[in-house]
XYZ file of C-alpha atoms in Angstrom:
664
model
C 21.340 33.886 5.068
C 17.608 34.425 5.940
C 17.075 34.127 9.405
C 13.290 32.927 9.622
C 11.391 30.651 11.969
C 11.697 27.121 10.399
C 10.288 23.603 11.136
C 12.725 20.836 10.827
C 12.245 18.823 7.389
C 12.680 15.726 8.660
C 10.425 15.955 12.067
C 7.974 17.548 9.352
C 8.051 14.497 7.330
C 7.767 12.181 10.305
C 4.639 13.937 11.274
C 3.002 13.286 7.912
C 4.267 9.852 8.454
C 2.478 9.781 11.923
C -0.853 11.066 10.115
C -0.880 8.044 7.757
C -0.281 5.763 10.969
C -3.310 7.196 12.565
C -5.620 6.431 9.811
C -4.689 3.037 10.293
C -6.512 3.603 13.914
C -9.429 5.507 12.435
C -12.336 3.038 13.188
C -14.226 5.271 10.487
C -11.840 4.112 7.819
C -12.656 0.345 6.477
C -10.810 -2.326 8.160
C -8.902 -3.592 5.321
C -8.039 0.074 4.355
C -6.582 0.513 7.853
C -4.433 -2.758 7.252
C -2.883 -1.202 3.765
C -2.186 2.173 5.819
C 0.124 0.328 8.230
C 1.524 -1.006 5.012
C 2.145 2.640 3.655
C 3.439 3.813 6.935
C 6.276 0.938 7.025
C 7.285 1.462 3.349
C 7.613 5.117 3.923
C 9.534 4.808 7.110
C 12.191 2.550 5.075
C 12.831 5.102 2.814
C 13.424 7.521 5.383
C 15.964 5.542 6.892
C 17.347 4.664 3.138
C 17.431 8.346 1.962
C 17.142 10.510 4.734
C 18.835 8.894 8.095
C 22.236 9.163 6.624
C 22.307 13.173 6.285
C 21.357 13.209 9.577
C 23.919 10.884 10.936
C 26.439 12.618 9.224
C 25.247 15.643 10.279
C 25.280 14.851 14.202
C 29.340 14.109 13.770
C 29.688 17.686 12.407
C 31.357 20.215 14.978
C 28.706 22.898 15.699
C 25.860 21.332 14.281
C 22.700 20.404 16.225
C 23.412 17.332 17.937
C 19.933 17.382 19.174
C 18.238 16.793 15.996
C 19.185 12.652 15.347
C 17.741 12.103 18.922
C 14.864 13.517 18.601
C 14.412 11.977 15.069
C 15.180 8.504 16.729
C 12.762 8.955 19.703
C 9.872 10.353 17.246
C 10.449 7.035 15.270
C 10.840 4.810 18.106
C 7.324 6.451 19.523
C 5.554 5.807 16.285
C 6.741 1.825 16.345
C 5.288 1.173 19.628
C 2.130 2.806 18.283
C 2.133 0.870 14.889
C 2.700 -2.296 17.390
C -0.371 -1.336 19.453
C -2.403 -0.672 16.595
C -1.657 -3.760 14.538
C -1.660 -6.224 17.888
C -4.479 -4.278 19.479
C -6.698 -3.345 17.100
C -6.393 -4.501 13.499
C -5.621 -8.207 14.136
C -8.487 -8.840 16.554
C -11.025 -6.612 14.422
C -9.778 -9.093 11.345
C -10.533 -12.312 13.353
C -13.788 -10.998 14.132
C -14.359 -10.944 10.422
C -13.160 -14.379 10.075
C -9.658 -13.686 9.048
C -6.642 -14.938 11.311
C -3.131 -14.258 11.000
C -0.887 -15.989 12.735
C 1.287 -13.764 14.919
C 4.040 -15.411 17.104
C 1.132 -17.884 17.868
C 1.772 -22.098 18.034
C 0.094 -23.503 14.828
C -2.699 -25.532 15.096
C -2.277 -29.177 14.520
C -4.755 -29.263 11.455
C -2.475 -26.580 9.669
C 0.893 -28.397 10.218
C 0.739 -30.763 7.212
C -0.003 -27.979 4.575
C 2.760 -25.459 6.456
C 5.117 -28.795 6.333
C 4.252 -29.107 2.408
C 4.941 -25.930 1.602
C 8.194 -25.725 3.288
C 9.356 -28.787 1.723
C 7.971 -28.325 -1.526
C 8.340 -24.637 -2.336
C 10.234 -22.519 0.335
C 13.408 -24.840 0.685
C 14.944 -24.836 -2.280
C 15.031 -20.745 -1.804
C 17.098 -21.122 1.633
C 20.778 -20.419 2.394
C 21.419 -21.157 5.746
C 25.109 -20.244 6.804
C 26.770 -21.090 10.178
C 28.534 -18.003 11.757
C 31.121 -17.623 14.541
C 30.561 -14.120 15.826
C 34.462 -14.408 17.161
C 35.829 -14.409 13.821
C 36.371 -12.191 10.801
C 32.716 -11.481 9.003
C 32.088 -13.849 6.197
C 28.749 -12.720 4.857
C 26.874 -9.594 3.712
C 23.465 -8.853 4.289
C 21.433 -7.505 1.679
C 19.973 -4.280 1.765
C 15.794 -4.285 3.397
C 16.385 -8.059 3.162
C 14.632 -10.469 5.857
C 17.186 -12.962 7.874
C 16.858 -15.003 10.824
C 19.701 -15.335 13.718
C 19.516 -18.635 14.987
C 21.439 -19.597 18.422
C 22.467 -23.025 18.408
C 23.871 -25.121 21.321
C 27.158 -25.811 19.887
C 27.842 -22.067 20.522
C 27.358 -21.005 17.038
C 24.958 -18.883 15.450
C 23.075 -19.747 11.859
C 21.676 -17.063 9.606
C 18.671 -18.013 7.365
C 17.383 -16.048 4.366
C 13.378 -15.359 4.302
C 13.005 -15.348 0.658
C 10.163 -12.816 0.579
C 11.161 -11.277 -2.670
C 10.910 -14.533 -4.486
C 7.883 -15.823 -2.361
C 4.663 -14.148 -1.087
C 5.114 -13.305 2.394
C 2.088 -14.864 3.349
C 0.494 -18.150 3.186
C -3.254 -18.875 3.125
C -4.081 -22.061 5.253
C -7.662 -23.477 5.346
C -10.009 -21.958 7.254
C -9.052 -18.200 6.319
C -5.892 -18.463 8.357
C -2.934 -17.083 7.299
C 0.726 -17.529 8.387
C 4.185 -15.230 7.447
C 6.507 -17.044 5.063
C 8.902 -16.263 8.424
C 7.259 -18.751 10.753
C 7.016 -21.623 8.153
C 10.947 -21.334 8.170
C 10.943 -21.034 11.947
C 8.907 -24.301 12.067
C 11.743 -26.513 10.430
C 14.967 -24.824 11.570
C 15.777 -28.285 12.750
C 15.816 -29.663 9.316
C 18.386 -26.669 8.712
C 20.502 -26.988 11.647
C 20.673 -30.755 12.378
C 22.685 -32.353 15.195
C 22.362 -29.501 17.514
C 19.760 -27.906 19.587
C 17.622 -24.572 18.645
C 17.698 -22.373 21.846
C 16.741 -19.207 20.189
C 15.463 -17.212 17.049
C 15.347 -13.498 16.341
C 14.571 -11.558 13.166
C 16.831 -8.852 11.521
C 16.903 -6.783 8.713
C 19.637 -4.322 7.580
C 18.463 -1.082 5.594
C 21.232 0.588 3.793
C 22.330 4.330 2.454
C 20.307 4.665 -0.901
C 21.942 8.330 -1.601
C 24.692 7.694 -4.220
C 26.216 10.629 -6.293
C 26.161 9.933 -9.968
C 29.086 12.040 -10.305
C 31.199 9.789 -8.456
C 31.203 7.150 -11.365
C 33.100 7.664 -14.497
C 31.883 6.721 -18.106
C 28.087 7.901 -20.139
C 25.150 8.755 -17.523
C 23.459 5.594 -18.727
C 26.450 3.596 -17.349
C 27.204 5.709 -14.316
C 23.215 5.179 -12.950
C 23.674 1.086 -13.803
C 27.012 1.513 -11.736
C 25.124 3.242 -9.074
C 22.109 1.050 -9.029
C 24.918 -1.778 -7.889
C 26.627 0.094 -5.399
C 23.283 1.638 -3.660
C 23.047 -2.466 -3.003
C 26.079 -2.222 -0.885
C 25.816 1.329 0.653
C 26.572 1.873 4.502
C 24.049 0.624 6.882
C 21.950 3.362 8.019
C 19.387 1.080 10.801
C 19.675 -2.280 11.638
C 16.555 -3.511 13.088
C 16.323 -6.547 15.188
C 13.557 -8.229 17.458
C 13.821 -6.414 20.605
C 13.307 -9.663 22.427
C 17.187 -10.422 21.504
C 19.639 -10.695 24.135
C 21.515 -7.455 24.431
C 24.886 -9.588 24.615
C 23.648 -11.188 21.172
C 22.273 -7.961 19.510
C 25.827 -6.381 20.612
C 27.978 -9.095 19.048
C 26.325 -9.323 15.975
C 26.677 -5.345 15.744
C 30.128 -6.007 15.879
C 30.146 -8.854 13.576
C 28.542 -7.086 11.241
C 30.113 -3.498 11.789
C 26.785 -1.657 12.941
C 27.478 1.442 14.689
C 25.426 1.660 17.720
C 23.599 4.733 16.655
C 22.094 2.375 13.720
C 20.524 -0.070 16.325
C 16.709 0.009 16.278
C 14.584 -2.365 18.134
C 11.463 -3.853 16.558
C 9.128 -6.418 16.613
C 8.977 -10.039 15.950
C 8.713 -9.619 12.341
C 9.965 -6.585 9.863
C 9.626 -5.646 6.602
C 5.614 -5.026 7.227
C 4.938 -3.071 3.973
C 4.126 -6.406 3.308
C 1.087 -6.151 4.707
C -0.517 -4.693 1.320
C 0.031 -8.177 0.204
C -2.360 -9.919 2.975
C -4.688 -11.951 1.849
C -8.330 -11.039 3.111
C -11.593 -12.823 2.467
C -14.907 -10.803 3.613
C -18.401 -10.607 2.616
C -18.580 -7.526 4.582
C -18.159 -4.836 1.841
C -17.602 -2.114 4.777
C -14.176 -3.563 5.061
C -13.036 -1.813 1.924
C -13.910 1.350 0.522
C -16.776 1.774 -1.879
C -16.052 1.608 -5.687
C -15.192 4.870 -6.865
C -15.384 4.042 -10.864
C -13.318 7.185 -12.763
C -16.000 9.455 -14.375
C -15.987 9.847 -18.047
C -15.912 13.306 -19.792
C -18.835 13.945 -21.836
C -17.129 16.094 -24.353
C -14.148 13.435 -25.061
C -16.642 10.542 -25.431
C -17.188 11.076 -28.919
C -16.181 8.601 -31.811
C -13.692 11.707 -33.404
C -10.154 12.552 -32.892
C -9.341 13.286 -29.128
C -6.709 15.836 -30.799
C -9.166 17.489 -32.907
C -11.338 18.161 -29.673
C -8.278 19.757 -28.121
C -7.701 21.766 -31.197
C -10.741 23.458 -30.471
C -11.078 23.379 -26.884
C -8.956 22.971 -23.992
C -9.662 19.915 -21.677
C -8.997 19.950 -17.746
C -8.981 16.533 -16.418
C -8.867 15.657 -12.445
C -7.430 12.333 -11.937
C -8.407 9.560 -10.418
C -11.842 11.316 -10.219
C -12.149 11.097 -13.965
C -10.786 8.646 -16.628
C -7.074 8.553 -17.410
C -7.427 6.762 -20.835
C -8.036 10.040 -22.681
C -3.827 10.273 -21.649
C -3.176 7.146 -22.904
C -5.450 8.020 -26.142
C -3.599 11.132 -26.802
C -0.483 9.102 -27.196
C -2.230 6.174 -29.100
C -3.919 8.843 -31.451
C -0.663 10.616 -31.876
C 1.263 7.242 -32.591
C -0.850 6.400 -35.359
C -2.365 9.655 -36.962
C -0.743 9.711 -40.466
C -0.438 13.747 -40.030
C 1.096 13.628 -36.894
C 4.679 14.283 -37.298
C 6.488 14.630 -34.319
C 6.297 13.749 -30.564
C 8.102 14.997 -27.717
C 7.811 13.892 -24.039
C 9.406 14.030 -20.713
C 9.111 10.568 -18.580
C 10.249 10.748 -14.839
C 8.250 7.765 -13.579
C 6.371 5.387 -15.739
C 3.982 2.226 -15.168
C 6.288 -1.212 -15.426
C 4.037 -2.076 -18.197
C 3.638 1.358 -19.691
C 1.288 1.707 -22.599
C 2.127 5.189 -23.001
C 5.902 3.845 -23.683
C 4.284 1.307 -26.162
C 2.489 4.010 -27.926
C 5.695 6.022 -28.269
C 7.427 2.773 -29.697
C 4.946 2.450 -31.907
C 5.169 6.169 -33.079
C 8.777 5.788 -33.927
C 8.279 2.313 -35.610
C 5.499 4.225 -37.614
C 7.817 6.941 -39.230
C 7.334 9.497 -36.646
C 9.933 11.658 -35.411
C 9.957 10.864 -31.518
C 11.952 12.400 -28.811
C 12.027 11.099 -25.349
C 13.697 13.053 -22.406
C 14.093 10.100 -19.958
C 15.101 11.174 -16.139
C 17.540 8.359 -15.230
C 17.943 9.514 -11.819
C 14.664 9.522 -10.802
C 15.082 7.858 -7.609
C 14.525 3.738 -6.671
C 12.595 4.260 -10.730
C 16.218 4.089 -12.178
C 16.055 0.298 -13.105
C 12.540 0.493 -14.752
C 13.218 4.067 -16.335
C 16.610 2.560 -17.792
C 15.095 -0.468 -19.292
C 12.540 1.725 -20.964
C 14.645 3.875 -22.571
C 16.787 0.709 -24.125
C 13.761 -0.448 -25.468
C 12.468 2.929 -27.164
C 16.117 3.500 -28.200
C 16.173 0.150 -29.806
C 12.915 1.153 -31.600
C 14.499 4.095 -33.012
C 13.244 6.881 -30.441
C 15.319 9.455 -30.084
C 16.963 9.509 -26.071
C 17.650 12.184 -24.221
C 19.415 10.939 -20.908
C 19.051 13.919 -18.456
C 20.704 17.330 -18.131
C 23.915 17.389 -16.172
C 23.588 18.571 -12.638
C 19.678 18.997 -13.215
C 16.860 16.666 -12.648
C 14.250 17.140 -15.397
C 10.758 16.900 -13.193
C 8.696 18.105 -15.536
C 5.365 16.236 -16.993
C 4.828 17.764 -20.574
C 4.232 16.238 -23.893
C 3.970 18.057 -27.222
C 2.393 16.645 -30.346
C 3.153 18.524 -33.936
C 0.724 17.654 -36.448
C 0.812 18.583 -40.003
C -1.970 19.309 -42.250
C -1.671 21.064 -45.403
C 0.825 24.021 -45.089
C -0.454 24.340 -41.515
C 1.167 22.621 -38.337
C -0.799 22.004 -35.402
C 0.919 22.280 -31.751
C -1.310 20.309 -29.116
C 0.362 20.116 -26.001
C 0.019 17.962 -22.335
C 0.768 19.583 -19.104
C 0.433 17.774 -15.631
C 0.877 18.026 -11.987
C 1.859 14.158 -12.282
C 3.733 11.343 -13.849
C 2.292 9.797 -17.325
C 1.793 6.206 -15.294
C -1.372 4.561 -15.949
C -0.470 2.697 -12.677
C -0.284 5.379 -9.827
C -2.635 7.599 -11.594
C -5.584 5.129 -10.281
C -4.759 6.521 -6.587
C -2.759 9.534 -6.998
C -4.448 12.854 -7.272
C -3.605 14.851 -10.080
C -4.597 17.281 -13.197
C -3.848 17.187 -16.942
C -4.335 20.064 -19.285
C -4.388 19.209 -22.918
C -4.376 22.434 -25.018
C -3.768 23.835 -28.038
C -3.225 27.381 -26.698
C -0.572 28.902 -29.460
C 1.320 30.742 -26.292
C 2.006 27.574 -24.114
C 2.725 25.040 -27.119
C 5.313 27.532 -28.461
C 6.775 27.487 -25.249
C 6.559 23.917 -24.560
C 8.434 23.321 -28.137
C 10.958 26.220 -26.892
C 11.196 23.959 -23.403
C 12.173 20.818 -25.437
C 14.741 22.191 -27.701
C 16.490 23.197 -24.788
C 16.279 20.010 -23.335
C 18.111 18.468 -26.638
C 21.184 20.697 -26.093
C 21.906 20.301 -22.008
C 23.626 23.715 -22.092
C 23.466 25.535 -18.648
C 20.210 27.898 -18.722
C 22.381 30.697 -18.159
C 23.157 30.483 -21.563
C 20.011 30.845 -22.925
C 19.207 34.354 -22.052
C 17.489 34.885 -25.242
C 14.494 31.903 -24.063
C 11.323 33.782 -22.450
C 8.545 32.094 -21.096
C 5.227 34.378 -20.628
C 2.602 31.841 -20.346
C 4.691 29.043 -18.515
C 6.634 29.002 -15.145
C 9.588 26.857 -15.805
C 12.802 26.488 -13.059
C 16.046 27.496 -13.741
C 14.557 30.052 -16.022
C 11.525 32.449 -14.747
C 9.465 30.104 -12.012
C 10.839 31.239 -8.970
C 11.200 34.923 -10.034
C 7.359 34.985 -11.092
C 6.064 33.071 -7.886
C 7.882 35.852 -5.950
C 6.523 38.361 -8.014
C 2.937 37.196 -7.352
C 3.659 37.224 -4.209
C 4.949 40.639 -3.362
C 2.020 41.685 -5.591
C -0.635 40.292 -2.890
C 1.359 42.011 -0.216
C 1.419 45.130 -2.107
C -2.338 44.960 -2.442
C -2.903 44.180 0.880
C -0.786 47.226 2.232
C -3.308 49.332 -0.404
C -6.626 48.181 1.589
C -7.193 45.811 -1.413
C -8.467 42.236 -1.225
C -5.436 39.994 -0.773
C -5.489 35.903 -0.884
C -3.185 33.452 -1.433
C -4.323 29.593 -1.790
C -1.236 27.088 -2.707
C -1.433 23.113 -2.456
C 1.684 21.459 -2.613
C 3.363 17.862 -1.616
C 6.533 19.574 0.163
C 7.042 23.394 1.456
C 11.038 23.862 2.444
C 12.350 26.133 0.423
C 13.737 29.315 2.668
C 13.286 32.031 0.052
C 10.070 31.046 -0.748
C 8.613 30.371 2.817
C 10.377 34.211 3.867
C 7.848 35.762 1.323
C 5.288 34.141 2.381
C 5.957 35.307 5.885
C 6.334 38.766 4.582
C 3.215 38.621 2.882
C 1.276 37.622 5.749
C 2.733 40.317 8.174
C 1.272 42.912 5.407
C -2.047 41.231 5.708
C -2.551 38.879 3.079
C -4.634 35.417 3.769
C -2.810 32.673 3.066
C -4.336 28.904 3.028
C -1.719 26.158 2.588
C -2.271 22.696 1.643
C 0.784 20.678 2.257
C 0.727 16.660 2.690
C 4.423 16.056 3.658
C 7.207 17.844 4.239
C 6.305 21.644 5.631
C 9.031 23.594 7.134
C 6.848 26.967 7.170
C 5.457 27.879 10.832
C 1.848 28.839 10.891
C 1.248 32.039 12.330
C -1.234 35.002 12.022
C -2.691 35.166 8.351
C -0.912 31.671 7.677
C -3.619 28.356 7.976
C -2.122 24.976 7.364
C -3.656 21.618 6.280
C -2.883 18.212 5.596
C -5.100 15.962 4.075
C -4.302 12.026 4.150
C -7.472 9.818 2.843
C -8.127 7.019 0.214
C -5.890 8.919 -2.589
C -2.341 10.126 -2.260
C -2.734 14.030 -2.642
C -0.091 14.950 -5.310
C -1.521 17.787 -7.253
C 0.152 21.165 -7.115
C -1.888 24.315 -7.285
C -1.347 28.209 -6.822
C -3.917 30.634 -6.613
C -3.428 34.379 -6.241
C -6.328 36.808 -5.919
C -4.463 39.766 -7.770
C -7.435 41.997 -6.761
C -10.052 40.010 -8.767
C -8.111 39.423 -11.610
C -7.400 35.833 -10.191
C -3.977 33.849 -11.492
C -4.615 30.096 -11.288
C -1.410 27.730 -11.899
C -0.770 24.032 -11.463
C 2.236 22.033 -12.208
C 5.114 19.528 -10.770
C 7.179 22.020 -8.945
C 6.793 21.620 -4.729
C 8.493 24.242 -3.225
C 11.574 22.607 -2.141
C 15.470 23.431 -2.964
C 15.896 20.503 -5.295
C 12.829 21.363 -6.931
C 13.214 25.437 -7.663
C 17.339 25.115 -7.923
C 18.403 21.518 -9.177
C 15.265 20.182 -11.612
C 13.729 21.530 -14.553
C 10.327 22.089 -13.560
C 7.129 22.966 -15.233
C 4.097 25.109 -13.933
C 1.534 25.938 -16.235
C -1.773 28.858 -16.374
C -5.424 28.003 -16.163
C -6.964 30.030 -18.705
C -10.243 28.460 -19.573
C -13.270 30.058 -17.076
C -14.962 26.725 -17.194
C -11.866 24.871 -15.795
C -10.819 28.392 -13.400
C -14.074 27.473 -11.844
C -13.496 23.935 -11.122
C -10.064 24.321 -9.717
C -11.367 26.973 -7.290
C -14.327 24.776 -6.267
C -11.846 21.513 -5.960
C -9.761 23.577 -3.765
C -12.774 24.987 -1.753
C -14.184 21.623 -0.993
C -10.358 20.596 0.317
C -10.286 23.625 2.543
C -13.568 22.551 3.748
C -12.388 18.987 4.597
C -13.606 18.609 8.633
C -13.320 14.280 8.336
C -9.797 13.824 7.327
C -8.204 17.189 7.183
C -5.773 18.103 9.918
C -4.626 21.525 11.026
C -0.837 21.963 11.660
C 0.531 23.362 14.579
C 3.708 25.449 15.275
C 5.021 22.137 16.589
C 3.817 20.423 13.547
C 1.288 18.177 15.290
C -1.838 17.085 13.457
C -4.518 18.502 14.900
C -8.230 17.249 13.616
C -10.283 19.874 12.160
C -13.053 20.693 14.612
C -16.580 19.994 13.227
C -18.992 23.009 15.052
C -22.256 21.628 16.616
C -24.605 20.808 13.110
C -22.382 21.309 10.519
C -22.284 18.683 7.880
C -19.575 16.252 7.387
C -17.080 17.267 4.680
C -14.949 14.676 3.009
C -12.937 16.325 0.656
C -12.244 13.538 -1.808
C -15.750 12.103 -1.645
C -17.238 15.487 -2.191
C -14.585 16.061 -5.355
C -15.867 12.654 -6.764
C -19.804 13.785 -6.210
C -18.501 17.328 -8.123
C -16.620 16.090 -11.152
C -19.953 13.592 -11.663
C -21.865 16.765 -12.321
C -19.256 18.438 -14.384
């Protein structure tokens, strides 16, 4: 094992989520966007409890394991939740009220609003409620669904009621007259006497259970599709990882509920009056003040692609590199639409990891199959939390005649690639699409990514080779004859090539030559790659890293580490190696995580066109110059704001890149 200094992955992720939380506290961020950042923080934390907390709890009980980690994580979360409450109640709710938007937050409902609340309860909400009486000294008789909301109602007869809050079926918030808003929870609280008659209500507290989402599909027998469908059912029945309760709840009631629902003490987490505050993203807002939201940044058209002719013909003649969402994603949809209807297109190949629920791209693939084209789609059924959507689309495509490949045993296919084969006379055209992000029109509006459209012979031939491999599903070790000279493909050459490029920079530094590496990632955790970066820095290589989320490397001399959290989610992966002036630039789907490099099929692709190489360098330079939203990560994974020098102009990377692409 390599013994190198590393930051903990979970604490580093919590540092990222804290940066999201600080955006909600930033007065420079528009008010309603600050509320949205609170929602993102809450949603992120829910996923952390579903995915990472089970592993931390298991590790905590292993002999000789670091038993200080779980308490450190829990204390960090506790502090962040306390800050969350202070930001919401101390800053945002008063600021919203000043804008004329009032959210009832544990307050008595005004007399003028009681009738609309009452009408909504009886006419709409009541039919979704399933109140249950429980006796805490008797065996458990009910099951709390994952991340569902409940009210625990204390009754004067010594029993307790449990009422579901049907936020999965109804809006979490009710609009009232005069720009007033009330939680669905409080609509129900106001009418508990109807649900529990013939007794007195002595208390009411909100609770929520979060359950383990990490289910291994290898536990199940049968075909992969059946395995994943079974997994989705089992996930909802997973063991608890968090019992979130209203901190005002009496301690004896909390302990009795924990025993009744078989909740361990370590899973108890105190919260506020309301849970699932990711629903703040649905909060109705009214304001004539345009400063309450981000100003519009409409996606920029690309002049070379705006003609009436065929997009595929344009790509055949020259590479196109798109920077989304700054530039229009419509061209990607058009690529698939043209391929589906062009009579000369005979074959289409594509990998799908996360697609939109109403995906135009998938509809185009279905049309292509119905138009008689050979369409092959690798659908990754193991894309966490998107499994059900992927299963639904896979079945629809298969019914239409699309050849569906259901993953590869032991591997996830995380690559974002497509290939169109067009035959004109005796000549075949190969037109490829390679991206840093998913083929998803919905997330493309707020994820920053790059998409290469190319007919480069070497790249497209290697794409075809990769799809040949994916159709067999045999271990990569059986494919020694497969060589990728242009593409970097995990399981084949990706780690070796990245390692070689890092070591080349180190050797150049030792020779006294210029040596520099710039890498932008979502996550950096893989130990061997971090060790290579440490060694390169010691040799004198200047390394700039932009890492959005998990970051286990410890900054030191020669290694500068930044994080950018802003309007858009920074999602692209970019790798730039100076190579003594013969710069090499790659983009792709691969973070430097154990899972990406060792348990997935990933593809990184070169940028050969000199115009686009200049654009990529310029975009990275703008991000490295950000002195408004960028933060420096120190050795303790703290987010340290970039200090702007006196008279230095403010640079916001995302605004700067938007202005830049308008000139491209």
